[in-house]
């Protein structure tokens, strides 16, 4: 019996497909404390959904171990299913049932007594802001409301642990914030343990700890703060007068004659540049670029966020793999 | 235990609500058997009777006159024209004056005694319904005379005279008046029910998978068997309702007599429904999309039409083909419904088919239950 709410040790999942074997999750190890919010962060196809499903016992594992609340994912499947809540990545509630029918259905299936339902369902609907829509078909709700309904349904049996697979996928920024506000309340009031999969870096910042997942494995596994500290150098932000040219120059810094340039990332029209020592490099850089007829607007040093840290870590990982020293660019919007 | 009941109840209610909410599909489900019944019925009623008929009686003895009388009495042939030769008869057929003709050779009574009597039947080949009904009517009438029948189909285009192999259907025994509805209705209800149960069940299961809702269901403590039962109960209800509508329409609208024990009929219908649901569940493990379900269940429907004895008798079929038919529960149930409906017999005559259906249901349900998983893979 482990004291962890969620635990995985060397968890591996291999799919047999027509094209051969696909290792979706590879020797994943994670431990989530009770009451903690853990973020499974990674790009599309990293293996977040697969890892979550294996931990829940929805998929058979190919290797390693995993458990929730000390119950083995494979052996104690139903003990887990009685105690956890889950939101699938795709909307998976019956679309042709109303909000109320959905709530009642999941309450009954989870064995919540009618008396408890009378109290809990209105509370949850109010909590999720769905109180006025009880008679609406689930399929007719907006994207954000669907996610909130899914959350309400997954909480109806008062689980101690919830696993949320991209719960804010396709939801507008306001609703996303509302959704996280709801999660925050659950953490504070109920001490709920949350595992959340997300590709959004701002959401990663809200977690106690995160695992950065790429190609089925963690490339970083720590608190957001510690992960940001893993990034080499310090971060400069600026808008050049000619972005493509500047980018090309910075990717090949020897041509520019400036040392200490570690990494460049695009950020819209802006560039994010990691350098070893800003005090030394900023004057050199400005001079070298203006010699090329390029001016820099709004140049300043910023704190790296998860986003920059994430890109930097992924890139470092890739470079180690191909064992090259060339700087490449991973763009973000 | 209480929780299990609560879950089952919730699952059944969910499926029922979803089914009732989808009014259009529900309407189609309930209406189609009825529509098909009427289409079949009126197609069948195209059985032609009172065919204008000419007779060339070269015998002119008592037996030949008795045969002509029997033809008239059958109601299928109106003998208004007497001619002198086969050539005249063909001319009359070509002219459209008559649509069928009988040539009774000389010394008919004598030949009948010896057992070598022959009658030539000529039927207007331009109308396949006339050919069919005329031939089978002539066959059943002349059977009584122990007569070898030679059928010749006269095509309007020329003198293409060819024999048609003689085949007698067992249903003539129980259906001496050639009233096809008595033969068709019980089997038709069974066939429609077969299609409906398989199709309905496979569709609801596959849809759940296609929509991804199965994932959110699996993550609850619901057991696979409960999921299965939850899907079956509403389908049993609706299938049974559809079957009863067809049955009562057959009895009260088409005047098909119901001779057997109604409760036996009800119980065995339910058993048959269960076997069909099992097949549907099994099919849903093969088919990945609703479209594939449609195609597979249509395949089973066609096989059901051809191989189960609903239309074509099974005994003449090759053993391998009979075995394929044996995989479709309709094969057993067609005999059961006809037994109860038309012959009015009970379990003492039906036990072998009932046993087969019981074993079939048990096996297919077990198979289906095994394939219902608690995981996604
Ligand atoms: N059932 C399956 N059969 C075969 N391969 C699969 C299956 N499910 C997932 N995969 C593969 O496993 C890998 C990881 O997929 P997964 O859905 O877990 O990623 P993800 O991180 O959740 O991505 P996304 O952000 O797009 O949801 C992908 O390469 C995917 O193609
Ligand atoms: Mg995913």
XYZ file of C-alpha atoms and ligand atoms in Angstrom:
742
model
C 0.000 0.000 0.000
C 1.634 3.189 -1.141
C 0.973 6.521 0.449
C 0.702 8.123 -2.973
C -2.629 9.089 -4.475
C -1.356 8.186 -7.928
C 1.776 6.190 -8.626
C 3.438 4.814 -11.722
C 6.730 2.971 -11.885
C 8.366 2.171 -15.194
C 4.938 2.203 -16.793
C 5.053 1.184 -20.442
C 2.396 0.856 -23.083
C 3.056 -0.587 -26.512
C 0.330 -0.638 -29.160
C 0.367 -3.251 -31.853
C -0.671 -1.568 -35.061
C -0.622 -2.602 -38.666
C 2.482 -0.494 -39.124
C 4.288 -2.311 -36.309
C 4.744 -1.616 -32.629
C 4.112 1.891 -31.298
C 5.512 2.689 -27.877
C 3.113 5.352 -26.648
C 4.324 5.356 -23.039
C 7.849 4.355 -22.147
C 9.066 3.619 -18.601
C 7.106 6.437 -17.054
C 7.570 6.994 -13.351
C 5.469 9.479 -11.426
C 4.225 9.906 -7.870
C 1.408 12.227 -6.936
C 0.820 13.115 -3.289
C -2.699 13.315 -1.900
C -4.074 16.808 -2.435
C -1.541 17.619 -5.084
C -2.296 18.930 -8.566
C -0.048 17.230 -11.054
C 0.259 18.302 -14.680
C 1.017 15.894 -17.471
C 2.331 18.322 -20.071
C 3.304 17.533 -23.590
C 2.733 18.157 -27.272
C 0.196 16.235 -29.385
C 0.967 12.556 -29.489
C 3.293 12.667 -26.484
C 1.334 9.863 -24.842
C -0.595 11.792 -22.183
C -3.952 10.209 -22.940
C -2.473 6.747 -23.159
C -0.627 7.135 -19.842
C -3.828 8.343 -18.162
C -5.864 5.482 -19.568
C -3.337 2.885 -18.468
C -3.203 4.338 -14.953
C -6.999 4.201 -14.848
C -7.023 0.601 -16.041
C -8.839 1.507 -19.241
C -5.961 0.086 -21.231
C -3.804 -2.917 -20.440
C -0.239 -2.019 -19.569
C 2.695 -3.585 -21.368
C 5.168 -3.161 -18.550
C 5.817 -1.552 -15.188
C 3.342 -0.779 -12.458
C 0.719 1.764 -11.608
C -1.837 2.334 -8.904
C -4.360 4.844 -7.661
C -4.911 5.206 -3.896
C -2.865 2.040 -3.536
C -5.168 0.039 -5.812
C -3.450 -1.665 -8.696
C -4.660 -0.358 -12.037
C -5.119 -3.785 -13.565
C -6.086 -5.955 -10.634
C -8.319 -3.617 -8.622
C -10.018 -2.021 -11.593
C -13.408 -1.625 -9.941
C -12.053 -0.361 -6.635
C -10.439 2.415 -8.640
C -13.551 3.091 -10.683
C -15.569 3.630 -7.531
C -13.112 6.165 -6.187
C -11.917 8.286 -9.082
C -13.429 10.790 -11.435
C -12.338 11.045 -15.041
C -12.951 13.390 -17.922
C -12.057 11.892 -21.268
C -10.324 14.113 -23.798
C -13.233 13.944 -26.228
C -16.684 14.834 -24.944
C -17.956 11.414 -23.963
C -21.220 12.014 -22.120
C -24.416 10.805 -23.813
C -25.271 13.804 -25.994
C -28.935 12.891 -26.269
C -29.551 13.049 -22.538
C -30.242 16.321 -20.774
C -27.880 17.874 -18.251
C -30.027 16.568 -15.399
C -30.405 13.096 -16.900
C -26.644 12.885 -17.319
C -26.053 13.858 -13.719
C -28.626 11.378 -12.455
C -27.343 8.615 -14.690
C -23.775 8.909 -13.464
C -24.948 9.315 -9.873
C -26.953 6.072 -10.085
C -24.219 4.192 -11.855
C -21.795 5.305 -9.136
C -24.194 4.081 -6.490
C -25.077 7.488 -5.019
C -28.291 7.085 -3.035
C -31.330 9.099 -4.181
C -31.250 11.039 -0.925
C -27.639 12.082 -1.436
C -28.429 12.923 -5.048
C -31.156 15.355 -4.026
C -28.587 17.431 -2.273
C -25.466 16.858 -4.282
C -26.725 17.296 -7.836
C -28.140 20.815 -7.405
C -24.975 21.776 -5.525
C -22.747 20.498 -8.304
C -24.846 22.091 -11.029
C -24.725 25.408 -9.234
C -20.996 24.984 -8.688
C -20.504 24.344 -12.411
C -22.811 27.216 -13.355
C -25.249 24.878 -15.084
C -28.213 25.457 -12.769
C -30.281 27.095 -15.494
C -29.608 24.473 -18.138
C -30.815 21.303 -16.446
C -33.284 20.510 -19.233
C -30.898 21.168 -22.092
C -29.519 18.238 -24.067
C -25.839 17.740 -23.306
C -25.032 17.752 -27.014
C -26.485 21.267 -27.348
C -24.258 22.835 -24.678
C -21.377 25.110 -25.615
C -17.873 23.673 -25.497
C -17.119 25.208 -22.127
C -20.401 24.092 -20.605
C -19.826 20.562 -21.868
C -16.531 20.441 -20.016
C -18.143 21.789 -16.871
C -20.896 19.195 -17.122
C -18.269 16.501 -17.541
C -16.535 17.816 -14.426
C -19.784 17.888 -12.460
C -20.582 14.319 -13.541
C -17.127 13.114 -12.621
C -17.517 14.585 -9.115
C -20.971 13.235 -8.355
C -19.674 10.338 -6.261
C -17.248 12.595 -4.374
C -14.069 10.959 -5.641
C -10.764 11.526 -3.871
C -8.842 11.614 -7.122
C -9.739 13.036 -10.507
C -7.901 12.585 -13.783
C -8.712 15.215 -16.369
C -7.566 14.728 -19.952
C -7.246 18.144 -21.596
C -10.293 19.484 -19.760
C -10.058 22.870 -21.443
C -9.582 21.647 -24.990
C -11.527 23.842 -27.393
C -12.698 26.165 -24.659
C -12.419 29.955 -24.846
C -9.937 31.734 -22.536
C -12.622 33.075 -20.199
C -14.170 29.644 -19.711
C -10.722 28.171 -19.260
C -10.058 30.547 -16.428
C -13.458 29.719 -14.892
C -12.709 26.032 -15.162
C -9.410 26.399 -13.332
C -11.122 28.525 -10.761
C -13.464 25.589 -10.122
C -10.535 23.215 -9.826
C -8.854 25.600 -7.397
C -11.943 25.567 -5.178
C -12.012 21.771 -5.182
C -8.367 21.645 -4.179
C -8.829 24.112 -1.387
C -12.151 22.879 -0.031
C -12.009 19.133 -0.590
C -8.290 18.426 -0.810
C -8.917 16.726 -4.137
C -5.964 15.101 -5.873
C -5.887 16.166 -9.501
C -3.950 14.815 -12.434
C -4.451 17.017 -15.458
C -3.212 16.500 -19.008
C -2.721 19.677 -20.955
C -0.735 21.115 -23.822
C -1.208 24.657 -22.431
C 1.796 26.056 -20.608
C -0.168 28.615 -18.630
C -2.125 25.722 -17.153
C 1.091 23.934 -16.326
C 2.065 26.917 -14.145
C -1.002 26.274 -12.001
C 0.136 22.777 -11.050
C 2.143 21.882 -7.956
C 4.323 19.689 -10.054
C 4.498 18.774 -13.696
C 5.957 16.101 -15.889
C 7.038 17.233 -19.332
C 6.267 14.368 -21.630
C 7.767 13.865 -25.068
C 7.592 10.653 -27.091
C 6.190 8.691 -24.196
C 8.774 9.708 -21.584
C 9.406 12.533 -19.168
C 12.128 14.945 -20.127
C 11.528 16.918 -16.961
C 9.640 16.121 -13.792
C 9.547 18.764 -11.087
C 7.803 21.889 -9.831
C 7.246 24.542 -12.523
C 9.739 26.792 -10.742
C 12.490 24.189 -10.696
C 11.862 23.300 -14.313
C 12.243 26.908 -15.330
C 15.540 26.989 -13.484
C 16.784 24.078 -15.588
C 16.934 26.333 -18.611
C 20.426 27.571 -19.473
C 21.089 31.265 -19.642
C 18.824 34.254 -19.299
C 16.053 35.375 -21.536
C 15.826 38.490 -23.682
C 12.695 39.601 -25.498
C 12.557 42.066 -28.395
C 10.878 42.873 -31.699
C 13.363 43.240 -34.567
C 12.622 45.473 -37.540
C 13.163 42.488 -39.832
C 12.218 39.268 -38.082
C 13.094 36.614 -40.709
C 16.529 38.046 -41.318
C 17.298 38.469 -37.649
C 16.184 34.931 -37.001
C 18.469 33.598 -39.709
C 21.378 35.567 -38.289
C 20.777 34.475 -34.716
C 20.494 30.850 -35.706
C 24.001 31.103 -37.051
C 25.622 33.430 -34.488
C 29.186 32.933 -35.698
C 28.280 34.995 -38.777
C 27.171 37.757 -36.475
C 30.383 37.638 -34.482
C 28.626 37.541 -31.114
C 29.358 34.786 -28.616
C 27.181 33.510 -25.805
C 23.960 33.134 -27.826
C 22.389 29.925 -26.600
C 19.013 29.630 -28.205
C 16.424 31.570 -30.139
C 12.664 31.059 -30.139
C 9.990 32.890 -32.081
C 7.107 34.355 -30.193
C 4.739 35.879 -32.711
C 6.621 38.779 -34.286
C 8.876 38.882 -31.225
C 11.983 36.862 -30.618
C 13.038 35.221 -27.379
C 16.767 34.869 -27.060
C 18.682 32.970 -24.404
C 22.141 34.445 -23.712
C 24.767 33.659 -21.089
C 25.189 37.221 -19.787
C 22.747 39.992 -20.753
C 24.912 42.869 -19.469
C 27.715 41.791 -21.764
C 25.724 40.606 -24.782
C 23.035 43.276 -25.198
C 25.428 46.008 -26.410
C 27.288 43.540 -28.673
C 24.078 42.281 -30.165
C 22.577 45.712 -30.769
C 25.747 46.828 -32.485
C 26.119 43.710 -34.613
C 22.520 43.846 -35.764
C 22.454 47.562 -36.491
C 25.495 46.972 -38.704
C 23.102 44.769 -40.735
C 20.525 47.580 -40.758
C 18.308 45.948 -38.134
C 16.949 47.813 -35.128
C 15.564 46.157 -32.010
C 12.371 47.382 -30.410
C 11.333 46.885 -26.780
C 14.447 44.943 -25.797
C 14.269 43.741 -22.212
C 15.137 40.806 -20.017
C 12.192 38.652 -18.912
C 11.696 35.722 -16.576
C 11.488 32.504 -18.569
C 7.994 31.031 -18.375
C 7.037 27.374 -18.703
C 6.535 27.948 -22.367
C 10.136 28.967 -23.033
C 11.438 26.388 -20.619
C 9.425 23.682 -22.301
C 10.612 24.539 -25.802
C 14.170 24.805 -24.591
C 14.035 21.453 -22.841
C 12.466 19.694 -25.783
C 15.104 21.119 -28.059
C 17.912 20.137 -25.780
C 16.509 16.640 -25.701
C 16.368 16.495 -29.483
C 19.870 17.813 -29.835
C 21.160 15.189 -27.477
C 19.445 12.627 -29.599
C 20.886 13.709 -32.929
C 24.068 14.770 -31.148
C 24.378 17.954 -33.160
C 25.166 21.429 -31.925
C 23.177 23.396 -34.484
C 20.581 25.782 -33.141
C 17.123 25.149 -34.493
C 13.906 27.017 -33.962
C 10.729 25.742 -32.474
C 8.044 28.312 -33.065
C 5.058 29.088 -30.935
C 2.195 31.437 -31.543
C -26.395 -5.992 -4.537
C -28.416 -2.815 -4.093
C -25.825 -0.906 -6.070
C -25.873 -3.483 -8.826
C -29.639 -3.104 -9.146
C -29.306 0.644 -9.098
C -26.733 0.507 -11.879
C -28.783 -1.878 -13.994
C -31.877 0.226 -13.576
C -29.981 3.376 -14.527
C -28.486 1.710 -17.591
C -31.843 0.424 -18.803
C -33.415 3.807 -18.218
C -30.625 5.548 -20.096
C -30.994 3.280 -23.118
C -34.773 3.630 -23.064
C -34.602 7.412 -22.810
C -32.144 7.574 -25.672
C -34.275 5.309 -27.816
C -37.491 7.168 -27.107
C -35.784 10.477 -27.737
C -34.742 9.433 -31.210
C -38.310 9.564 -32.503
C -37.497 9.185 -36.143
C -35.453 6.029 -35.764
C -38.046 4.636 -33.411
C -40.822 5.377 -35.904
C -38.892 3.675 -38.662
C -38.184 0.693 -36.454
C -41.838 0.228 -35.616
C -43.245 1.069 -39.049
C -40.944 -0.901 -41.313
C -42.131 -4.372 -40.341
C -45.690 -3.251 -40.959
C -44.898 -1.633 -44.287
C -43.008 -4.695 -45.434
C -45.837 -6.910 -44.323
C -48.277 -4.993 -46.512
C -45.930 -4.902 -49.479
C -45.331 -8.618 -49.230
C -48.992 -9.276 -48.690
C -50.129 -7.418 -51.768
C -47.319 -8.800 -53.838
C -48.433 -12.214 -52.792
C -52.028 -11.400 -53.575
C -50.960 -10.973 -57.136
C -51.422 -14.701 -57.288
C -53.541 -14.902 -60.393
C -56.837 -16.734 -60.360
C -59.758 -17.033 -62.769
C -57.348 -17.406 -65.639
C -59.212 -17.515 -68.978
C -58.567 -21.056 -70.109
C -59.188 -23.205 -73.156
C -59.396 -26.988 -73.153
C -58.673 -29.418 -75.957
C -60.320 -32.596 -74.801
C -59.405 -35.427 -77.142
C -60.735 -38.058 -74.812
C -64.225 -36.877 -74.078
C -64.600 -39.511 -71.352
C -65.742 -39.299 -67.747
C -62.276 -38.850 -66.333
C -61.354 -36.018 -68.673
C -64.599 -34.216 -67.893
C -63.872 -34.715 -64.183
C -60.461 -33.121 -64.616
C -61.925 -30.080 -66.370
C -64.494 -29.784 -63.632
C -61.771 -29.892 -61.011
C -59.897 -27.147 -62.817
C -62.967 -24.940 -62.760
C -63.776 -25.738 -59.159
C -60.265 -24.763 -58.043
C -61.178 -21.175 -58.963
C -57.920 -20.670 -60.777
C -59.192 -21.514 -64.250
C -62.260 -20.269 -66.051
C -62.793 -22.756 -68.826
C -64.907 -20.892 -71.399
C -63.417 -22.178 -74.629
C -63.304 -25.692 -76.019
C -61.045 -26.284 -79.000
C -60.163 -29.189 -81.228
C -56.400 -29.196 -81.584
C -53.192 -28.017 -80.029
C -52.646 -25.736 -83.030
C -55.944 -23.985 -82.405
C -55.027 -23.622 -78.757
C -51.706 -21.998 -79.545
C -53.479 -19.671 -81.901
C -55.953 -18.705 -79.160
C -53.080 -18.066 -76.766
C -51.282 -15.959 -79.327
C -54.399 -13.990 -80.014
C -54.699 -13.292 -76.318
C -58.101 -14.925 -76.255
C -57.058 -17.205 -73.406
C -54.045 -17.226 -71.069
C -53.838 -20.941 -70.382
C -54.790 -24.145 -72.075
C -54.996 -27.854 -71.306
C -54.567 -30.585 -73.855
C -55.986 -33.913 -72.718
C -54.782 -36.679 -75.039
C -57.070 -39.451 -76.294
C -57.836 -42.381 -74.011
C -57.248 -40.380 -70.844
C -59.300 -42.639 -68.598
C -57.406 -45.710 -69.756
C -54.047 -44.083 -69.352
C -55.072 -42.958 -65.900
C -55.760 -46.550 -64.992
C -52.313 -47.568 -66.187
C -50.745 -44.645 -64.420
C -49.328 -43.121 -67.550
C -51.758 -40.298 -68.090
C -50.340 -37.053 -69.347
C -51.822 -33.629 -69.624
C -50.215 -30.804 -71.507
C -50.530 -27.405 -69.918
C -49.852 -24.329 -71.987
C -49.488 -21.046 -70.202
C -49.087 -17.558 -71.607
C -45.438 -16.856 -70.885
C -45.713 -13.114 -71.218
C -46.994 -12.847 -67.665
C -44.797 -14.522 -65.131
C -47.462 -14.367 -62.455
C -49.815 -16.343 -64.683
C -47.103 -18.883 -65.367
C -46.348 -19.305 -61.686
C -49.851 -19.451 -60.336
C -51.235 -21.306 -63.349
C -48.567 -23.927 -63.130
C -48.756 -24.536 -59.428
C -52.541 -24.518 -59.486
C -52.602 -26.968 -62.367
C -50.101 -29.111 -60.517
C -52.132 -29.285 -57.351
C -55.338 -30.014 -59.238
C -53.869 -32.704 -61.458
C -51.966 -34.306 -58.598
C -55.242 -35.775 -57.563
C -55.347 -37.505 -60.912
C -51.909 -39.046 -60.613
C -51.082 -37.355 -63.831
C -47.704 -36.501 -65.250
C -47.849 -32.899 -66.139
C -46.041 -31.377 -69.032
C -45.817 -27.658 -68.872
C -45.157 -25.599 -71.916
C -44.663 -21.948 -71.799
C -45.690 -20.214 -74.960
C -43.793 -17.058 -75.510
C -45.442 -14.445 -77.598
C -42.321 -14.164 -79.645
C -42.495 -17.608 -81.089
C -42.898 -21.265 -80.414
C -40.324 -21.604 -77.705
C -41.844 -24.508 -75.914
C -39.945 -25.731 -72.895
C -40.725 -27.885 -69.937
C -40.480 -26.592 -66.404
C -39.238 -28.993 -63.772
C -41.997 -30.201 -61.541
C -41.645 -29.468 -57.881
C -44.224 -29.783 -55.211
C -44.185 -27.649 -52.079
C -44.950 -29.166 -48.740
C -47.094 -26.206 -47.802
C -49.732 -27.419 -50.160
C -50.576 -29.955 -47.507
C -51.543 -27.377 -44.926
C -52.557 -24.766 -47.341
C -54.667 -26.584 -49.872
C -56.350 -23.451 -51.137
C -53.026 -21.943 -52.128
C -53.702 -19.072 -49.772
C -50.182 -17.719 -49.619
C -50.777 -15.330 -46.742
C -51.128 -18.243 -44.384
C -47.749 -19.418 -45.486
C -46.072 -16.025 -45.647
C -47.270 -14.015 -42.646
C -45.863 -16.075 -39.759
C -42.499 -16.483 -41.447
C -42.392 -12.893 -42.559
C -42.903 -11.627 -39.027
C -40.071 -13.871 -37.890
C -37.778 -12.709 -40.651
C -38.401 -9.023 -39.992
C -37.868 -9.585 -36.315
C -34.569 -11.281 -37.022
C -33.326 -8.335 -39.016
C -34.556 -5.837 -36.457
C -33.025 -7.456 -33.384
C -29.623 -7.946 -34.969
C -29.504 -4.527 -36.527
C -30.824 -2.640 -33.508
C -28.438 -4.191 -31.021
C -25.333 -3.967 -33.132
C -26.141 -0.348 -33.923
C -26.503 0.837 -30.325
C -23.284 -0.841 -29.272
C -21.242 0.391 -32.211
C -22.666 3.897 -31.871
C -21.494 4.029 -28.280
C -18.028 3.121 -29.462
C -18.099 5.506 -32.416
C -19.154 8.431 -30.240
C -16.521 7.591 -27.658
C -19.123 7.505 -24.889
C -18.082 3.975 -24.029
C -14.960 5.390 -22.356
C -16.940 7.457 -19.874
C -19.163 4.440 -19.156
C -16.273 2.057 -18.634
C -14.691 4.323 -16.051
C -17.716 3.823 -13.796
C -18.080 0.673 -11.670
C -20.501 -0.716 -14.273
C -19.712 -4.331 -15.091
C -19.581 -5.433 -18.751
C -22.490 -7.811 -18.228
C -24.613 -4.991 -16.831
C -23.796 -2.859 -19.841
C -24.882 -5.707 -22.044
C -28.156 -6.270 -20.225
C -28.812 -2.539 -20.204
C -28.597 -2.512 -23.964
C -30.686 -5.646 -24.378
C -33.737 -4.891 -22.282
C -35.099 -1.948 -24.315
C -34.394 -3.831 -27.522
C -36.315 -6.845 -26.321
C -39.210 -4.559 -25.503
C -39.339 -2.840 -28.861
C -38.690 -5.981 -30.875
C -41.446 -7.790 -29.057
C -43.835 -4.910 -29.658
C -43.010 -4.924 -33.377
C -43.551 -8.669 -33.568
C -46.923 -8.406 -31.869
C -48.000 -5.645 -34.250
C -47.123 -7.838 -37.220
C -48.798 -10.859 -35.671
C -52.058 -9.100 -34.891
C -52.117 -7.383 -38.261
C -51.695 -10.786 -39.848
C -54.492 -12.281 -37.796
C -57.024 -9.487 -37.927
C -56.280 -7.718 -41.188
C -55.178 -10.583 -43.398
C -57.359 -13.209 -41.726
C -54.487 -15.583 -41.160
C -55.769 -18.141 -38.687
C -53.803 -18.602 -35.464
C -54.269 -22.241 -34.548
C -51.763 -22.843 -31.744
C -51.119 -21.784 -28.167
C -50.598 -18.049 -27.979
C -48.497 -18.102 -24.793
C -46.171 -20.680 -26.216
C -45.819 -18.392 -29.195
C -45.004 -15.431 -26.909
C -42.344 -17.293 -24.927
C -40.649 -18.716 -27.953
C -40.766 -15.317 -29.649
C -38.910 -13.874 -26.661
C -36.360 -16.667 -26.859
C -35.928 -15.942 -30.550
C -35.461 -12.237 -29.814
C -32.736 -13.052 -27.306
C -30.913 -15.169 -29.880
C -31.111 -12.286 -32.353
C -29.795 -9.820 -29.781
C -26.901 -12.158 -29.085
C -26.096 -12.233 -32.750
C -26.283 -8.438 -32.856
C -23.911 -8.135 -29.901
C -21.504 -10.513 -31.533
C -21.748 -8.603 -34.778
C -20.881 -5.387 -32.969
C -17.531 -6.877 -32.039
C -16.747 -7.385 -35.721
C -18.231 -4.196 -37.160
C -16.445 -0.988 -36.255
C -18.889 1.519 -37.757
C -22.645 1.817 -38.100
C -22.243 1.454 -41.846
C -20.528 -1.882 -41.422
C -23.353 -2.928 -39.128
C -25.853 -2.134 -41.890
C -23.915 -4.145 -44.419
C -23.438 -7.135 -42.154
C -27.043 -7.248 -41.039
C -28.203 -7.001 -44.633
C -26.022 -9.968 -45.434
C -27.671 -11.917 -42.641
C -31.098 -10.784 -43.878
C -30.411 -12.051 -47.392
C -29.048 -15.331 -46.068
C -32.138 -15.527 -43.887
C -34.366 -15.080 -46.901
C -32.567 -17.742 -48.906
C -31.356 -20.380 -46.493
C -33.699 -20.605 -43.532
C -36.684 -22.182 -45.220
C -38.709 -18.993 -45.068
C -39.239 -19.110 -48.841
C -37.220 -21.974 -50.249
C -37.504 -25.394 -48.671
C -34.314 -26.517 -46.940
C -34.257 -30.280 -47.543
C -33.160 -30.047 -51.211
C -30.221 -27.806 -50.295
C -26.669 -29.213 -50.114
C -25.612 -30.124 -46.584
C -22.996 -27.372 -46.384
C -25.563 -24.749 -47.346
C -27.995 -26.161 -44.807
C -25.281 -25.844 -42.178
C -24.810 -22.165 -42.981
C -28.565 -21.705 -42.611
C -28.301 -23.467 -39.251
C -26.149 -20.599 -37.989
C -29.098 -18.255 -38.357
C -31.669 -18.609 -35.578
C -34.461 -17.861 -38.044
C -34.021 -21.374 -39.429
C -35.378 -22.875 -36.226
C -37.895 -20.177 -35.546
C -39.530 -20.299 -38.990
C -40.458 -23.909 -38.330
C -41.594 -23.027 -34.823
C -43.888 -20.158 -35.864
C -45.363 -22.083 -38.749
C -45.877 -24.997 -36.443
C -47.700 -22.948 -33.852
C -49.414 -20.495 -36.163
C -50.539 -22.636 -39.053
C -50.491 -26.217 -37.880
C -51.452 -25.497 -34.288
C -48.955 -27.992 -32.906
C -47.311 -27.738 -29.491
C -43.958 -28.468 -27.886
C -44.333 -32.205 -28.467
C -43.666 -31.558 -32.158
C -41.434 -28.519 -31.809
C -39.057 -29.646 -29.107
C -36.088 -30.267 -31.386
C -36.230 -26.758 -32.867
C -36.889 -25.217 -29.457
C -33.911 -27.065 -27.997
C -31.752 -25.927 -30.879
C -32.848 -22.338 -30.309
C -32.179 -22.603 -26.553
C -28.682 -23.947 -27.079
C -28.080 -21.376 -29.764
C -29.121 -18.508 -27.471
C -27.029 -19.775 -24.580
C -23.923 -20.159 -26.708
C -24.229 -16.856 -28.494
C -24.948 -14.944 -25.275
C -21.896 -16.469 -23.632
C -19.788 -15.532 -26.619
C -21.189 -12.013 -26.580
C -20.594 -11.645 -22.835
C -16.987 -12.741 -23.218
C -16.394 -10.143 -25.910
C -17.854 -7.348 -23.775
C -14.738 -6.023 -22.117
C -13.997 -3.905 -19.109
C -11.210 -2.129 -20.946
C -10.831 -0.283 -24.208
C -8.304 -2.744 -25.647
N -5.366 2.717 -29.671
C -4.174 3.046 -30.228
N -3.599 2.232 -31.117
C -2.421 2.543 -31.662
N -1.729 3.640 -31.385
C -2.240 4.505 -30.514
C -3.504 4.255 -29.886
N -3.782 5.292 -29.055
C -2.746 6.132 -29.152
N -1.818 5.677 -30.023
C -0.537 6.321 -30.366
O 0.150 6.563 -29.184
C 0.792 7.814 -29.224
C 0.364 8.661 -28.058
O -0.989 9.027 -28.217
P -1.801 9.795 -27.083
O -3.190 9.950 -27.572
O -1.609 9.109 -25.803
O -1.079 11.182 -27.049
P -1.550 12.539 -26.326
O -0.364 13.067 -25.637
O -2.749 12.328 -25.544
O -1.829 13.451 -27.591
P -2.991 14.535 -27.798
O -2.524 15.799 -27.212
O -3.071 14.628 -29.303
O -4.210 14.004 -27.187
C 0.459 8.431 -30.571
O 1.524 8.180 -31.434
C -0.759 7.675 -31.005
O -0.795 7.580 -32.396
Mg -4.592 13.071 -25.592
